[in-house]
Coordinates of C-alpha atoms and ligand atoms in Angstrom, one line a residue:
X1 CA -31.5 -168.8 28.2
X2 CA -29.0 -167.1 26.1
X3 CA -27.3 -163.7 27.3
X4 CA -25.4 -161.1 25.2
X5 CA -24.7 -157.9 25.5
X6 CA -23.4 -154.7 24.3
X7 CA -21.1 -151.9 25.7
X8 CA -22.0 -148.5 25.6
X9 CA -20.3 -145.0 27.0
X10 CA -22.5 -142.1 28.3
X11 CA -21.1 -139.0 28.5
X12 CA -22.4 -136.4 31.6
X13 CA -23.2 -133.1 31.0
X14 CA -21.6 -131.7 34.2
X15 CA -20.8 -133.7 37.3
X16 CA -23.6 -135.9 38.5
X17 CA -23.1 -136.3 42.5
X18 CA -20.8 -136.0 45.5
X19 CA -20.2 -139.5 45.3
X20 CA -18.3 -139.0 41.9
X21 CA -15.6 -136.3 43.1
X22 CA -16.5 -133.4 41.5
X23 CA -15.1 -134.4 38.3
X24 CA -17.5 -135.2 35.2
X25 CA -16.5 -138.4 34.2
X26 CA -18.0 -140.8 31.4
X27 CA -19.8 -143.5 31.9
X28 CA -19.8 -147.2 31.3
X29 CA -22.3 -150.2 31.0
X30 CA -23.9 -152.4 28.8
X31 CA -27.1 -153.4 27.4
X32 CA -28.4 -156.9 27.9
X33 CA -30.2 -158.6 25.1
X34 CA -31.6 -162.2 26.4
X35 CA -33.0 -164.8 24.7
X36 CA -35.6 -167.1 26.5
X37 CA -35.7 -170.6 25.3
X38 CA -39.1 -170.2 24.2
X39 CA -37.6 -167.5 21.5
X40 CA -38.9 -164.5 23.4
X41 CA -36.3 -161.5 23.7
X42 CA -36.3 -159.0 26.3
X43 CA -33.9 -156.1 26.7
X44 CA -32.6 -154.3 29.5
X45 CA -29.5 -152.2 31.0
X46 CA -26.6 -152.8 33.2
X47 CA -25.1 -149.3 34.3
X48 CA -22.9 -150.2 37.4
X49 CA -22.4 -147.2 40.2
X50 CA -19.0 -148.3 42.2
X51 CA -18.9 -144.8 43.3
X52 CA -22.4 -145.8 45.1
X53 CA -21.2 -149.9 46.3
X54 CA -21.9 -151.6 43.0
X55 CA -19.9 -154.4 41.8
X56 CA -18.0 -153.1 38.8
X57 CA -18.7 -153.7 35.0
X58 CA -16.5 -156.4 34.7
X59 CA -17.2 -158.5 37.7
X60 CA -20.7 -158.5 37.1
X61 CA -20.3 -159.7 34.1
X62 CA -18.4 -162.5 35.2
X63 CA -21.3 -163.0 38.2
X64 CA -23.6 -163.1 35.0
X65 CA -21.6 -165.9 33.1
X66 CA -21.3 -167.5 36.7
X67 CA -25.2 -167.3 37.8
X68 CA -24.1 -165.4 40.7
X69 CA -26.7 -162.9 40.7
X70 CA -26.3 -159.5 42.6
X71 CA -29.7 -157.5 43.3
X72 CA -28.7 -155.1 40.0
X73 CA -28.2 -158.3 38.0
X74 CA -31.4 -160.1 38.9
X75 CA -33.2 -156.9 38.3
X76 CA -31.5 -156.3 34.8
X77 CA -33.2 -159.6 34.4
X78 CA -36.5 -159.2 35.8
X79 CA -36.2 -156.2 33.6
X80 CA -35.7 -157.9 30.6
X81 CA -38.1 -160.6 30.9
X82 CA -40.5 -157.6 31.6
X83 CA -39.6 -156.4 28.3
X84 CA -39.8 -159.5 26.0
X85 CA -43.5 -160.1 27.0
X86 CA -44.4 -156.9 25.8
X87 CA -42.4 -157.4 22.2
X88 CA -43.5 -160.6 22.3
X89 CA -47.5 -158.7 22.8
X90 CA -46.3 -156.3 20.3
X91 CA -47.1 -154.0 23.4
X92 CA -45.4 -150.9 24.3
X93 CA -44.4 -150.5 28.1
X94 CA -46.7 -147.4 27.5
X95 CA -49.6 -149.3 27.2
X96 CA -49.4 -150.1 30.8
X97 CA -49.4 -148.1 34.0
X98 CA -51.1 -144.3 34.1
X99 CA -48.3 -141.4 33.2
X100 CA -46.4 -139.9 36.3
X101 CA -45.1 -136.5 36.6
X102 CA -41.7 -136.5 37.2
X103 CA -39.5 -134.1 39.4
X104 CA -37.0 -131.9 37.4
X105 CA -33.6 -133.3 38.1
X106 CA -30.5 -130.3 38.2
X107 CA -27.0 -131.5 39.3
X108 CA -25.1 -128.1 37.9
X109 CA -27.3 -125.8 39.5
X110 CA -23.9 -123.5 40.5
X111 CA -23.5 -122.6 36.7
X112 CA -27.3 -122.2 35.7
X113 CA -28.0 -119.7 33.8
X114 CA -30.1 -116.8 35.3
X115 CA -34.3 -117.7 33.5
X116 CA -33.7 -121.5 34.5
X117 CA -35.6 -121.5 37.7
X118 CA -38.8 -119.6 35.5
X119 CA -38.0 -121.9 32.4
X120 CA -38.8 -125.2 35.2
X121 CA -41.9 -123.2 36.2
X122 CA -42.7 -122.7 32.8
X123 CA -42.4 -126.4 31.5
X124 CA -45.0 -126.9 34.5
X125 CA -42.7 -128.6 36.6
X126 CA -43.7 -129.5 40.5
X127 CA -40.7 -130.6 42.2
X128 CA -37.0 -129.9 41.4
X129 CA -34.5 -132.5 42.7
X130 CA -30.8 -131.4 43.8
X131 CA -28.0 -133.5 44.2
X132 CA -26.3 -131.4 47.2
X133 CA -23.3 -132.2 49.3
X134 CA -20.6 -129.7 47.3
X135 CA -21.1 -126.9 48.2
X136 CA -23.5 -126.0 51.0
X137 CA -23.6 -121.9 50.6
X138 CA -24.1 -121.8 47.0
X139 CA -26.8 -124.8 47.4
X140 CA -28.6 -123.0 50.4
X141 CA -29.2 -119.9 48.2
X142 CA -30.2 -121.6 45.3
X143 CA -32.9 -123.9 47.7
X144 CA -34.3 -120.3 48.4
X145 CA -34.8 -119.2 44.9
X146 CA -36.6 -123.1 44.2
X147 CA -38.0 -122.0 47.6
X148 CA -39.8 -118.3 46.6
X149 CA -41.0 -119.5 42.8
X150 CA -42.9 -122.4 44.8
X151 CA -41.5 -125.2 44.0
X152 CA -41.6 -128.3 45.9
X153 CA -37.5 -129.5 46.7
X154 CA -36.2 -132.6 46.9
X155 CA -32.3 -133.3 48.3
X156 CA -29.8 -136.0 48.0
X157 CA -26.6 -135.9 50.2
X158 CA -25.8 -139.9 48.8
X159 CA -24.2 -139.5 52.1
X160 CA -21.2 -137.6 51.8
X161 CA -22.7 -135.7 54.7
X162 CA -22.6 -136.4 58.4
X163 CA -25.3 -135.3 61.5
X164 CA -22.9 -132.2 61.9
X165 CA -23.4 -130.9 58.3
X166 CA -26.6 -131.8 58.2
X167 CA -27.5 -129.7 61.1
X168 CA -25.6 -126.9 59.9
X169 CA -26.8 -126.8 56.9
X170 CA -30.7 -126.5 58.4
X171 CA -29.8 -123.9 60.7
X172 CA -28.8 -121.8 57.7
X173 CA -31.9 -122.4 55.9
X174 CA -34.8 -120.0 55.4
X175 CA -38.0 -120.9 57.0
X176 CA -39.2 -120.7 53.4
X177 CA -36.8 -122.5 52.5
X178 CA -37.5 -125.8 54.8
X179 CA -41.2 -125.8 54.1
X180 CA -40.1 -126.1 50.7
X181 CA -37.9 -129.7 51.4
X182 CA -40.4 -132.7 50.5
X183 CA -37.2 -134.7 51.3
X184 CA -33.7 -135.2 51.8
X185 CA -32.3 -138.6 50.5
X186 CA -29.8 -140.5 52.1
X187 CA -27.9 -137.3 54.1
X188 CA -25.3 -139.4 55.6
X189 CA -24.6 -143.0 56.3
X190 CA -27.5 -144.6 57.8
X191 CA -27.9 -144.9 61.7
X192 CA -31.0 -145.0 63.5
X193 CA -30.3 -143.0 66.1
X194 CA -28.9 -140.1 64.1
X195 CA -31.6 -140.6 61.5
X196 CA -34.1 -140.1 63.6
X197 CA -32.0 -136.8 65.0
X198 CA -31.9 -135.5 61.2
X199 CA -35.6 -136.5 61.0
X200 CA -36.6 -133.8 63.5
X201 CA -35.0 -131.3 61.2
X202 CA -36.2 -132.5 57.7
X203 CA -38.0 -135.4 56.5
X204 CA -35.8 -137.8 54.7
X205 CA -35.9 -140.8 52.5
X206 CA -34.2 -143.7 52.2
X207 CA -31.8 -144.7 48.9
X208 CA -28.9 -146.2 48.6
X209 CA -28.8 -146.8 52.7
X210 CA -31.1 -149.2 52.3
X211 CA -29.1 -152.5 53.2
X212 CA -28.3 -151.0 56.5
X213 CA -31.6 -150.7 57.6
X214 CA -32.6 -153.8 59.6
X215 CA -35.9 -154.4 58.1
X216 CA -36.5 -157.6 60.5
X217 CA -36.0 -155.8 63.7
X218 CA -37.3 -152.2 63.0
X219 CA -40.5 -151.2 64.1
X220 CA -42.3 -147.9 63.4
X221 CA -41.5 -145.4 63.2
X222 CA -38.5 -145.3 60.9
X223 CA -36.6 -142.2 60.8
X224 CA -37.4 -141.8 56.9
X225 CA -41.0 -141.5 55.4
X226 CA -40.0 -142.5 52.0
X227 CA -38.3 -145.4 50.0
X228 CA -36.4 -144.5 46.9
X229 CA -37.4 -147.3 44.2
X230 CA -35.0 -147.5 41.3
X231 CA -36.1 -150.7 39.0
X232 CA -32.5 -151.1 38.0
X233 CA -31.6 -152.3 41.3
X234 CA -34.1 -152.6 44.3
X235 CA -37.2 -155.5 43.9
X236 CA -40.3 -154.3 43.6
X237 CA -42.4 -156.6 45.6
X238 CA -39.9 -156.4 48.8
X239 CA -40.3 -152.2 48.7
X240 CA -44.1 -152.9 48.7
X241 CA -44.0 -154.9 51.4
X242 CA -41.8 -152.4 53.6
X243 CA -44.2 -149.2 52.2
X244 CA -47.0 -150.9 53.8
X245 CA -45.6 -152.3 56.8
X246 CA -43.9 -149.2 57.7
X247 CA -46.4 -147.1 56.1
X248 CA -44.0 -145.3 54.0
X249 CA -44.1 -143.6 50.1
X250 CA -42.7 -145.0 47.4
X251 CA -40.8 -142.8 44.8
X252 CA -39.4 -144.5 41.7
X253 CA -36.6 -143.2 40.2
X254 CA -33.7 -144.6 37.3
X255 CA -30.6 -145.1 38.1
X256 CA -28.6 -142.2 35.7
X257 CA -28.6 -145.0 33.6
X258 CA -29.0 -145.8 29.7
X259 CA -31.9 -144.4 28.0
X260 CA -33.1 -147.9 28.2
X261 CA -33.1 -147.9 32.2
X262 CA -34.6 -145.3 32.1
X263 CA -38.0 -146.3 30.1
X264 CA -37.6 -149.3 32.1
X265 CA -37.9 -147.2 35.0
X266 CA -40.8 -144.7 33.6
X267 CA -42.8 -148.7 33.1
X268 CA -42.4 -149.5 36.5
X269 CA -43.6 -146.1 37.9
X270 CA -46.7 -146.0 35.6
X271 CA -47.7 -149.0 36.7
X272 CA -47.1 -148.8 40.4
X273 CA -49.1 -145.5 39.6
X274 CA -52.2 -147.5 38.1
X275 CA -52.3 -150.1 41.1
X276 CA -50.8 -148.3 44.4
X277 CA -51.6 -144.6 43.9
X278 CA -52.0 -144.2 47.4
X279 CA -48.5 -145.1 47.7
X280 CA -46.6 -143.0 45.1
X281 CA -45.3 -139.9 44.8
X282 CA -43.8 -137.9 41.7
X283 CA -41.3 -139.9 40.1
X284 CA -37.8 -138.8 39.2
X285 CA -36.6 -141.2 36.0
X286 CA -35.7 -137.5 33.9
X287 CA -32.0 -138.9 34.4
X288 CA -31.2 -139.2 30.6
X289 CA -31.1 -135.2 29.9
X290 CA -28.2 -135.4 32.8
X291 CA -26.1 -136.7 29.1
X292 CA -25.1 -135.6 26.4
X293 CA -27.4 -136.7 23.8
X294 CA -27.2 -139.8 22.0
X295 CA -28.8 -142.2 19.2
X296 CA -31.1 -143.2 22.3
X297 CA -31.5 -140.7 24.2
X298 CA -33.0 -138.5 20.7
X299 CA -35.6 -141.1 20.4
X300 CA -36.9 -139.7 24.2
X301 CA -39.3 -136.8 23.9
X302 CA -40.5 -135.0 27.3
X303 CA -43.7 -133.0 27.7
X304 CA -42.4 -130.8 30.7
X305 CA -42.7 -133.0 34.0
X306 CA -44.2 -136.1 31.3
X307 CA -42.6 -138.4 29.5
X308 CA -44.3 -139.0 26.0
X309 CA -44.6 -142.6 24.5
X310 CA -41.1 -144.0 22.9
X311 CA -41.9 -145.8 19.6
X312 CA -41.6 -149.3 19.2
X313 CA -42.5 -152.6 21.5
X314 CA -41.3 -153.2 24.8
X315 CA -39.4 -150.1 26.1
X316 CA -38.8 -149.1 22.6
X317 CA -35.8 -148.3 20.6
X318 CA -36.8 -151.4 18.3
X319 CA -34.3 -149.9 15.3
X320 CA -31.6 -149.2 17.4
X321 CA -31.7 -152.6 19.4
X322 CA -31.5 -154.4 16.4
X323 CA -28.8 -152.6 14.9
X324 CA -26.6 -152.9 18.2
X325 CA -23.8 -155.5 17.9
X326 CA -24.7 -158.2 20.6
X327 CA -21.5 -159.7 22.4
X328 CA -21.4 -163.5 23.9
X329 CA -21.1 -163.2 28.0
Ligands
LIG1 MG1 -30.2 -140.9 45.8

């Protein structure tokens, strides 16, 4: 098996989460291109979040040259081997899977501009997801306007927060306001007693906590009702299992990645949509509009809360791929 890769930057709109400091910084990761012996070639992303316990760029390359696999390298792999069975079908990843809706992601809610809220409704959107945690008033009041136009709200703290915010920040909610919360993710560090505490105020769901969770000793019920899936770094089978053993939803989401993690992420939620629907709830892989647009991300075209088919095999981008200049690990 032959690995190569190729850097790329990404470049945020506005800042992306509490975890990052409040300052819009660019991004970096690389694109994997591997080469099976059997002349199949599968492509996937590598988009490192140190800011959320990932190992960074560097290292993991070095893990990769090494065979030490981390969970986000083994899924870059899995990823890519998805990938070259498609090309190698001359399939795209959208001929698999049923389309998902998607929630509307907004991370620089503060400076929107007045319409947005009715421009979401208008592009038919369900669900808006907020990345909360920097400032609580300004976030409260703009919960209740999601909250009167009817919207369905999801949170994430990627816990920067603590049980004393947290229940702070519910007592200065509307009562319109709470129905509206489908879910806050990862509010603080996980523990299962203050979980649970949280859970009596809002439901929540499980992210990036989701190494501290003792998955051999807990027994129902867990203080979250839903698992956040993201392709790039969780396996697939394993959140199955726990959805069904703990009888919990899935939502699949990409990672703020590259434009290729992110169709890479849309496969995987179509198909978990065609074979567990009972499981799944909207999916949240919207992340490339976060970035300024790029090359890639212009080859992405969204039909309000859908994403449309990407030309090209596998997750797409075939011109693009084969232009990139491919780097030995
Ligand atoms: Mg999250």
């Amino acid at each position: 098996m032959i690995i190569q890769y190729s850097p790329y930057t990404l470049r945020p709109r506005t800042v992306l989460n509490a975890a990052q400091g409040g300052v819009a910084k660019t991004r970096q990761g690389v694109l994997l291109k591997v080469t099976w012996p059997d002349g199949r070639i599968g492509y996937s992303d590598l988009h490192p979040w140190e800011e959320l316990g990932d190992k960074n760029l560097s290292e993991q390359l070095q893990d990769l040259k090494a065979g030490r696999l981390s969970y986000q390298l083994e899924q870059s792999l899995w990823l890519a081997n998805r990938d070259s069975h498609l090309r190698q079908a001359g399939k795209s990843i959208f001929d698999e899977g049923i389309k998902v809706i998607n929630n509307y992601i907004l991370t620089d809610y503060l400076s929107a501009p007045d319409g947005l809220v009715d421009e979401i409704k208008q592009q038919k959107f369900n669900t808006v997801k907020l990345k909360v945690g920097m400032n609580l008033d300004s976030e409260i009041e703009f919960i209740a306007r999601l909250a009167s136009a009817n919207f369905q709200v999801r949170l994430d703290f990627n816990s920067v927060g603590s049980l004393k915010i947290f229940e702070k920040f519910y007592n200065k909610l509307t009562p319109l306001a709470r129905a509206s919360i489908e879910y806050v993710e990862d509010p603080f560090r996980y523990n299962y007693e203050q979980w649970m505490q949280a859970s009596q105020m809002l439901p929540l769901a499980m992210d990036n906590e989701v190494h501290a969770v003792d998955w051999s000793q807990e027994t129902e019920p867990l203080p979250f009702g839903t698992l956040v899936l993201k392709p790039a770094k969780c396996d697939v089978n394993t959140y199955l299992k726990w959805a069904q053993n703990f009888n919990l939803k899935i939502a699949v989401t990409s990672y703020m990645d590259h434009p290729v993690g992110v169709i890479h992420a849309v496969g995987v939620a179509m198909e978990l949509q065609r074979d567990y629907p009972e499981v799944m709830l909207e999916a949240g892989c919207m992340t490339h509009a976060l970035y300024q647009l790029d090359e890639y991300s212009a080859q992405i075209d969204c039909s309000g809360p859908y994403f449309k088919r990407v030309t090209g095999t596998g997750v797409g981008f075939d011109n693009l791929l084969a232009k990139a200049q491919w780097l030995n690990l």
